[in-house]
Coordinates of C-alpha atoms and ligand atoms in Angstrom, one line a residue:
M26 CA 0.0 0.0 0.0
S27 CA 1.4 3.4 -0.8
D28 CA 1.5 6.6 1.3
S29 CA -1.7 7.7 -0.5
R30 CA -3.5 6.0 2.3
I31 CA -3.2 9.3 4.2
V32 CA -6.0 10.7 2.1
M33 CA -8.2 7.7 2.7
Q34 CA -11.3 8.0 4.9
D35 CA -11.4 6.5 8.3
D36 CA -14.0 3.9 7.2
E37 CA -11.5 2.7 4.5
I38 CA -8.9 2.2 7.2
F39 CA -11.2 0.7 9.9
T40 CA -13.3 -2.4 8.9
E41 CA -16.5 -3.7 10.4
E42 CA -14.3 -5.9 12.7
H43 CA -12.4 -2.9 13.9
K44 CA -15.8 -1.3 14.7
T45 CA -17.0 -4.3 16.7
F46 CA -13.6 -4.2 18.6
R47 CA -14.1 -0.5 19.2
Q48 CA -17.5 -1.1 20.8
T49 CA -16.0 -3.7 23.1
V50 CA -13.2 -1.4 24.2
R51 CA -15.5 1.5 24.6
K52 CA -17.9 -0.5 26.7
F53 CA -15.0 -1.6 28.9
A54 CA -13.7 2.0 29.2
E55 CA -17.1 3.4 30.0
S56 CA -17.5 0.8 32.7
L57 CA -14.4 2.2 34.4
A58 CA -15.4 5.9 34.0
P59 CA -17.6 6.2 37.1
H60 CA -14.6 5.2 39.3
A61 CA -12.2 7.9 38.0
E62 CA -12.5 10.2 40.9
E63 CA -12.4 7.5 43.6
W64 CA -9.3 5.9 42.0
D65 CA -7.6 9.2 41.6
E66 CA -8.2 9.9 45.3
A67 CA -6.9 6.4 46.2
G68 CA -3.8 6.9 43.9
I69 CA -4.3 3.4 42.5
F70 CA -7.0 1.3 40.9
P71 CA -8.0 -2.3 41.5
K72 CA -5.6 -4.9 40.1
E73 CA -8.6 -6.8 38.6
V74 CA -8.8 -4.1 35.9
F75 CA -5.6 -5.6 34.3
K76 CA -7.3 -9.0 34.2
Q77 CA -10.5 -7.4 32.7
A78 CA -8.4 -5.7 30.0
A79 CA -6.5 -9.0 29.3
D80 CA -9.7 -10.9 29.0
L81 CA -10.7 -8.6 26.1
G82 CA -7.3 -9.3 24.4
L83 CA -6.1 -5.7 24.9
F84 CA -2.6 -6.7 26.1
G85 CA -1.7 -8.8 23.1
I86 CA -3.1 -7.0 20.1
R87 CA 0.0 -7.2 17.9
F88 CA 1.8 -10.0 19.7
D89 CA 2.7 -13.5 18.6
P90 CA -0.4 -15.8 18.9
E91 CA 2.0 -18.6 20.1
Y92 CA 2.2 -16.6 23.4
G93 CA -1.4 -15.6 23.6
G94 CA -1.3 -12.5 21.3
M95 CA -3.7 -11.7 18.5
G96 CA -1.1 -11.1 15.8
L97 CA -3.0 -8.0 14.5
D98 CA -1.5 -4.7 13.1
W99 CA -1.1 -1.2 14.5
W100 CA -4.6 0.0 13.3
W101 CA -6.0 -2.3 16.0
T102 CA -3.8 -0.7 18.6
A103 CA -5.0 2.7 17.3
A104 CA -8.6 1.7 17.7
Y105 CA -7.8 0.5 21.2
A106 CA -6.0 3.7 22.2
E107 CA -8.8 5.9 20.8
E108 CA -11.6 4.1 22.6
L109 CA -9.8 3.8 25.9
V110 CA -10.1 7.6 26.4
H111 CA -13.7 6.9 27.5
T112 CA -12.4 5.8 30.9
T113 CA -11.9 9.6 31.4
N114 CA -8.9 8.5 33.4
A115 CA -5.5 8.9 31.8
G116 CA -3.9 7.3 34.9
V117 CA -5.6 4.0 34.3
N118 CA -5.0 4.3 30.5
M119 CA -1.3 4.9 31.1
A120 CA -1.0 1.9 33.4
L121 CA -2.8 -0.4 30.9
M122 CA -0.7 1.0 28.0
V123 CA 2.5 0.4 29.9
Q124 CA 1.4 -3.2 30.0
S125 CA 0.3 -3.5 26.4
D126 CA 2.6 -1.1 24.5
M127 CA 5.5 0.2 26.5
A128 CA 7.0 -2.7 28.6
T129 CA 6.1 -5.7 26.4
P130 CA 6.5 -5.0 22.6
I131 CA 10.3 -5.3 22.9
I132 CA 9.9 -8.7 24.6
D133 CA 7.6 -9.9 21.8
E134 CA 10.3 -8.7 19.4
L135 CA 13.5 -9.8 21.0
G136 CA 12.8 -12.2 23.9
S137 CA 13.8 -15.8 23.8
D138 CA 11.2 -18.5 24.0
E139 CA 11.8 -18.8 27.7
V140 CA 11.5 -15.1 28.3
K141 CA 8.3 -14.9 26.3
R142 CA 6.8 -17.8 28.2
N143 CA 7.9 -16.5 31.6
F144 CA 7.0 -12.8 31.1
L145 CA 5.1 -12.0 27.9
A146 CA 2.5 -14.8 28.0
P147 CA 1.5 -14.0 31.6
A148 CA 1.4 -10.3 30.8
I149 CA -0.9 -10.9 27.9
K150 CA -3.2 -13.0 30.1
G151 CA -3.2 -10.3 32.8
D152 CA -1.6 -12.7 35.3
M153 CA 1.6 -10.5 35.6
I154 CA 1.8 -6.7 35.8
A155 CA 4.6 -5.2 33.7
A156 CA 6.6 -2.0 34.1
L157 CA 9.2 -0.2 32.0
G158 CA 12.3 0.8 33.9
I159 CA 14.4 3.3 32.0
S160 CA 14.4 6.7 33.8
E161 CA 16.6 7.3 36.9
P162 CA 16.9 10.1 39.5
G163 CA 19.8 11.5 37.5
G164 CA 17.7 12.0 34.4
G165 CA 15.1 10.6 32.1
S166 CA 15.8 12.5 28.9
D167 CA 19.4 11.4 28.7
V168 CA 18.9 7.6 28.4
A169 CA 22.6 7.2 27.5
A170 CA 23.4 8.2 31.1
I171 CA 21.8 5.2 32.8
R172 CA 23.7 4.4 35.9
T173 CA 22.0 1.3 37.3
T174 CA 24.6 -1.4 36.7
A175 CA 24.4 -5.1 35.8
R176 CA 27.7 -6.9 36.5
R177 CA 28.1 -10.3 34.9
D178 CA 28.7 -13.1 37.4
G179 CA 28.8 -16.6 35.9
D180 CA 25.4 -17.2 34.3
D181 CA 23.8 -14.2 36.1
Y182 CA 23.8 -10.5 36.2
I183 CA 24.1 -8.7 39.6
I184 CA 22.1 -5.5 39.5
N185 CA 22.6 -2.4 41.6
G186 CA 21.0 1.0 41.3
Q187 CA 17.8 2.9 41.3
K188 CA 15.0 3.8 38.9
L189 CA 12.5 6.7 39.2
W190 CA 9.1 7.5 37.8
I191 CA 8.2 3.9 37.2
T192 CA 4.5 3.5 36.2
N193 CA 3.0 0.3 37.8
G194 CA 6.2 0.4 39.9
T195 CA 4.6 -0.5 43.2
R196 CA 3.0 -3.7 42.0
A197 CA 4.8 -4.8 38.9
D198 CA 5.7 -8.5 38.7
F199 CA 8.4 -7.8 36.2
I200 CA 10.2 -4.8 34.7
T201 CA 11.7 -4.3 31.3
L202 CA 14.8 -2.8 32.6
G203 CA 17.6 -0.7 31.2
V204 CA 21.0 -1.4 32.9
R205 CA 24.6 -0.5 32.3
T206 CA 26.7 -3.5 31.4
G207 CA 29.5 -1.7 29.6
D208 CA 31.3 1.6 29.3
D209 CA 29.8 5.1 29.8
G210 CA 27.5 6.3 27.1
Y211 CA 24.9 4.8 24.8
G212 CA 27.1 1.8 23.8
G213 CA 27.2 0.3 27.3
I214 CA 23.5 -0.3 28.0
T215 CA 21.6 -3.6 28.0
L216 CA 17.9 -4.4 28.3
L217 CA 16.6 -7.3 30.3
C218 CA 13.5 -8.7 32.0
F219 CA 13.7 -8.3 35.7
P220 CA 11.4 -10.4 38.0
T221 CA 10.5 -8.2 41.0
D222 CA 10.3 -11.2 43.4
C223 CA 14.2 -11.1 43.2
K224 CA 16.0 -10.8 46.5
G225 CA 17.4 -7.2 47.0
F226 CA 14.6 -5.5 45.0
S227 CA 12.5 -2.9 46.9
V228 CA 9.9 -0.3 46.2
G229 CA 10.4 3.2 47.7
N230 CA 8.0 6.1 47.7
K231 CA 5.0 6.2 45.5
L232 CA 5.3 9.7 44.0
K233 CA 2.5 12.3 44.6
K234 CA 1.5 13.7 41.3
I235 CA -0.7 16.5 40.0
G236 CA -2.3 14.2 37.3
N237 CA -2.6 10.6 36.2
K238 CA -3.2 10.0 39.9
S239 CA -4.9 6.7 39.5
S240 CA -1.7 5.1 38.3
D241 CA 1.1 4.4 40.7
T242 CA 4.5 6.0 39.9
A243 CA 7.3 4.7 42.0
E244 CA 10.9 4.9 42.8
I245 CA 12.5 1.4 42.9
F246 CA 15.8 0.1 44.2
F247 CA 18.1 -2.8 43.3
E248 CA 20.7 -4.1 45.8
D249 CA 22.8 -7.0 44.6
C250 CA 19.8 -8.5 42.6
R251 CA 20.8 -11.6 40.9
V252 CA 18.9 -12.4 37.6
P253 CA 19.7 -15.0 35.0
A254 CA 21.7 -13.5 32.1
R255 CA 19.5 -15.4 29.7
Y256 CA 16.7 -12.9 30.6
I257 CA 18.5 -10.5 28.3
L258 CA 16.4 -8.8 25.5
G259 CA 18.4 -8.6 22.3
H260 CA 22.2 -8.1 22.6
E261 CA 24.4 -7.0 25.4
N262 CA 25.4 -3.3 25.1
M263 CA 22.8 -2.8 22.4
G264 CA 20.1 -1.8 24.8
F265 CA 20.1 1.9 23.9
Y266 CA 19.0 1.0 20.3
H267 CA 16.4 -1.4 21.6
I268 CA 15.1 1.3 24.0
M269 CA 14.9 3.8 21.2
T270 CA 13.0 1.3 19.0
N271 CA 10.6 0.6 21.8
F272 CA 10.0 4.3 22.3
Q273 CA 8.5 4.6 18.8
G274 CA 5.4 2.6 19.8
E275 CA 5.1 4.4 23.1
R276 CA 5.2 7.8 21.4
L277 CA 2.8 6.7 18.7
I278 CA 0.2 5.4 21.1
A279 CA 0.5 8.6 23.1
A280 CA -0.2 10.7 20.0
V281 CA -3.1 8.6 18.7
G282 CA -4.7 8.3 22.1
G283 CA -4.0 12.0 22.8
V284 CA -5.9 13.0 19.7
A285 CA -8.9 11.0 20.7
G286 CA -8.8 12.6 24.1
L287 CA -8.9 16.0 22.5
E288 CA -11.8 15.1 20.3
K289 CA -13.7 14.0 23.4
A290 CA -12.8 17.1 25.3
V291 CA -14.1 19.4 22.5
K292 CA -17.3 17.3 22.2
D293 CA -17.8 17.6 26.0
A294 CA -17.1 21.3 25.9
I295 CA -19.7 21.8 23.2
N296 CA -22.3 19.8 25.1
Y297 CA -21.6 21.9 28.2
G298 CA -21.7 25.1 26.2
R299 CA -25.1 24.2 24.8
E300 CA -26.5 23.7 28.3
R301 CA -24.9 26.6 30.1
K302 CA -26.4 30.0 29.5
A303 CA -24.9 33.4 30.1
F304 CA -26.4 36.8 29.1
G305 CA -29.5 35.0 27.8
R306 CA -27.9 32.5 25.5
P307 CA -25.9 29.2 25.5
I308 CA -22.3 30.1 25.9
V309 CA -21.4 28.0 22.8
K310 CA -23.3 30.6 20.8
F311 CA -20.7 33.3 21.6
Q312 CA -18.6 33.8 18.6
V313 CA -15.4 33.7 20.6
W314 CA -16.1 30.1 21.6
K315 CA -17.3 29.1 18.2
H316 CA -14.1 30.4 16.6
K317 CA -11.9 28.7 19.2
L318 CA -13.7 25.4 18.8
V319 CA -13.5 25.3 15.1
E320 CA -9.9 26.3 15.2
H321 CA -9.2 23.5 17.6
M322 CA -11.2 21.1 15.5
A323 CA -9.0 22.0 12.5
S324 CA -5.8 21.4 14.5
I325 CA -7.1 18.1 15.9
E326 CA -8.0 16.9 12.4
A327 CA -4.5 17.8 11.3
A328 CA -3.0 16.0 14.3
K329 CA -5.1 12.9 13.6
R330 CA -4.0 12.8 10.0
L331 CA -0.3 13.2 11.0
S332 CA -0.7 10.4 13.6
Y333 CA -2.5 8.1 11.1
F334 CA 0.3 8.9 8.6
A335 CA 2.8 7.8 11.3
V336 CA 0.8 4.6 12.0
D337 CA 0.8 3.8 8.3
K338 CA 4.5 4.4 8.0
F339 CA 5.2 2.5 11.1
I340 CA 3.3 -0.6 9.8
K341 CA 5.2 -0.5 6.5
N342 CA 8.6 0.2 7.9
P343 CA 9.0 -0.1 11.7
M344 CA 12.5 1.3 11.6
G345 CA 11.7 4.1 9.2
A346 CA 8.9 6.1 10.9
T347 CA 10.9 8.0 13.6
R348 CA 10.4 11.4 11.9
E349 CA 6.6 11.0 11.6
I350 CA 6.1 9.5 15.0
T351 CA 8.3 12.2 16.7
M352 CA 6.4 14.9 14.8
A353 CA 3.1 13.4 15.9
K354 CA 4.1 13.2 19.6
L355 CA 5.4 16.8 19.5
F356 CA 2.4 18.2 17.7
V357 CA -0.2 16.4 19.8
G358 CA 1.6 17.2 23.0
E359 CA 1.7 20.9 22.4
L360 CA -1.9 21.0 20.9
T361 CA -3.2 19.2 24.0
Q362 CA -2.1 22.1 26.2
R363 CA -4.0 24.7 24.1
V364 CA -7.1 22.6 23.5
L365 CA -7.6 21.5 27.1
Y366 CA -6.9 25.0 28.4
D367 CA -9.7 26.4 26.3
C368 CA -12.1 23.5 27.0
M369 CA -11.6 24.0 30.7
Q370 CA -12.0 27.8 30.4
M371 CA -15.3 27.2 28.6
H372 CA -16.5 25.4 31.7
G373 CA -15.9 28.5 33.9
G374 CA -15.8 27.8 37.6
F375 CA -17.0 24.3 37.1
G376 CA -13.9 23.6 35.1
Y377 CA -11.9 24.2 38.2
T378 CA -13.9 21.7 40.2
T379 CA -13.8 17.9 39.9
E380 CA -17.5 18.0 38.8
Y381 CA -16.7 17.6 35.1
P382 CA -14.1 15.3 33.4
I383 CA -12.4 18.4 31.9
S384 CA -10.5 19.2 35.1
R385 CA -9.0 15.7 35.2
A386 CA -8.3 15.8 31.5
W387 CA -6.5 19.1 31.9
T388 CA -4.1 17.9 34.7
D389 CA -3.7 14.5 33.2
G390 CA -3.0 16.0 29.8
R391 CA -0.1 18.0 31.1
L392 CA 2.0 14.8 31.1
I393 CA 2.1 14.3 27.3
T394 CA 4.8 16.9 26.8
I395 CA 6.9 15.2 29.5
G396 CA 6.5 11.4 29.6
G397 CA 7.9 9.1 27.0
G398 CA 10.3 11.9 25.8
T399 CA 9.7 15.6 26.4
T400 CA 8.7 18.1 23.8
E401 CA 12.3 19.4 23.8
I402 CA 13.7 15.9 23.2
M403 CA 11.2 15.4 20.3
K404 CA 12.6 18.6 18.8
E405 CA 16.2 17.4 19.3
I406 CA 15.3 14.1 17.4
L407 CA 13.7 16.1 14.6
V408 CA 16.7 18.3 14.3
K409 CA 18.7 15.2 13.6
C410 CA 16.1 13.7 11.3
E411 CA 16.1 17.0 9.2
G412 CA 19.9 17.2 9.2
L413 CA 19.9 20.7 10.8
Ligands
FAD18 C1 3.8 10.3 35.5 C2 5.1 9.8 34.9 C3 5.2 8.5 34.5 C4 6.4 8.0 34.0 N1 6.5 6.7 33.7 C5 7.7 6.2 33.4 C6 7.9 4.8 33.3 O1 7.0 4.0 33.4 N2 9.2 4.4 33.0 C7 10.2 5.2 32.8 O2 11.3 4.7 32.5 N3 10.1 6.6 32.9 C8 8.9 7.1 33.2 N4 8.7 8.4 33.3 C9 9.8 9.3 33.2 C10 9.7 10.2 32.0 O3 10.0 9.5 30.8 C11 10.7 11.3 32.2 O4 10.2 12.1 33.2 C12 11.0 12.1 31.0 O5 11.7 11.4 30.0 C13 11.9 13.4 31.3 O6 13.0 13.1 32.1 P1 13.3 13.9 33.5 O7 12.0 13.9 34.2 O8 14.4 13.3 34.1 O9 13.6 15.3 33.0 P2 15.0 15.9 32.5 O10 15.6 14.9 31.6 O11 15.8 16.3 33.8 O12 14.6 17.2 31.8 C14 14.3 18.4 32.4 C15 14.0 19.4 31.4 O13 15.2 19.6 30.6 C16 14.9 19.5 29.2 N5 16.0 18.9 28.5 C17 16.7 17.8 28.8 N6 17.6 17.5 27.9 C18 17.5 18.5 27.0 C19 18.2 18.8 25.8 N7 19.1 18.0 25.3 N8 17.8 19.9 25.1 C20 16.8 20.7 25.6 N9 16.1 20.5 26.7 C21 16.5 19.4 27.4 C22 13.7 18.5 29.2 O14 13.0 18.6 28.0 C23 12.9 19.0 30.4 O15 12.1 20.1 30.0 C24 7.5 8.9 33.8 C25 7.3 10.3 34.2 C26 6.1 10.7 34.7 C27 6.0 12.2 35.1

């Protein structure tokens, strides 16, 4: 298929089967929505939600059927990400997407049969919770500066160090972990599967956040943790490249899901604006809001087409879509700030309460320019892509 797919209509991309799948995901997401505030207050959500998502096949969409996956393509992941926004709870969505699209794709791609049976298959079934452990207290953007070490000792690695910001970190059963096995810099990093029942592993503080509150974000510690060296993913000292490959899917799902979140926020704002009256008319009838809304709709449509273009390119050439994925993450991240600000403003005082989903969307949405690579890092990558 050529790049002309970008001008195709959505109903040419998504089949009747996608639509049925969408309905299933939406029903699941809407069943979680009433709990959003309660789970935000608790700073966690019930573990059973992982199992519920797994039972719908959401953790193995693209993965090898031999390990329980569905072997489908990225358009199915796009449909999943778009419908998941109906939880109105980005914390839950992020936790689920770490399991489905951030900690596990690299295992499906590079893991040995044993690693896939021990970690991927139970993650797909929802019997194990997965986390991705890359960022450290010393820095998240500078992945090449990872300091957590893994020293080879016979058939094992001995791991020492600390990770920070780890989503699902308080209850993960395993972590797709970036460690230093070699010299300083990007050439000395290795990726491996780390089982958290390992002696010497501990969870520190659960971080208090301003958004995505339902998901646990933890600091974790490794003290002389011994794991089999055969739990390696890919090649020793090639971890930096594997991490960068893995980031592509993480950034793409953030962009696609982000666009769907904006579409929902605008729709909700319009509905609110039709109900709420000021100076004798619905506030949506004020020209200032009509203009802002259509301007945002135009930008959201552009963001969607850019994201879909990136999906299409990623399907055709997984190693050749960095430019488009990075552009999509950058564009959607920055657009999110403007759209959610205006949608919240349209709600007036109610936008500043927890009465409507817009306040949660606004605080949750702040993360997209930070997590999975900041806006500034997206620009740095694009500078390289464009040879500037
Ligand atoms: C809620 C949440 C969940 C997260 N979940 C995970 C997870 O599950 N696993 C995981 O590994 N990580 C996770 N992270 C970490 C996240 O990926 C990092 O926060 C992010 O990559 C930024 O790293 P940092 O926080 O160390 O900021 P820093 O790297 O210290 O950056 C600080 C500022 O400096 C800017 N900056 C840095 N380098 C440059 C440069 N070269 N040029 C210009 N500006 C620059 C950044 O853009 C940023 O604005 C999570 C973070 C949050 C907040």
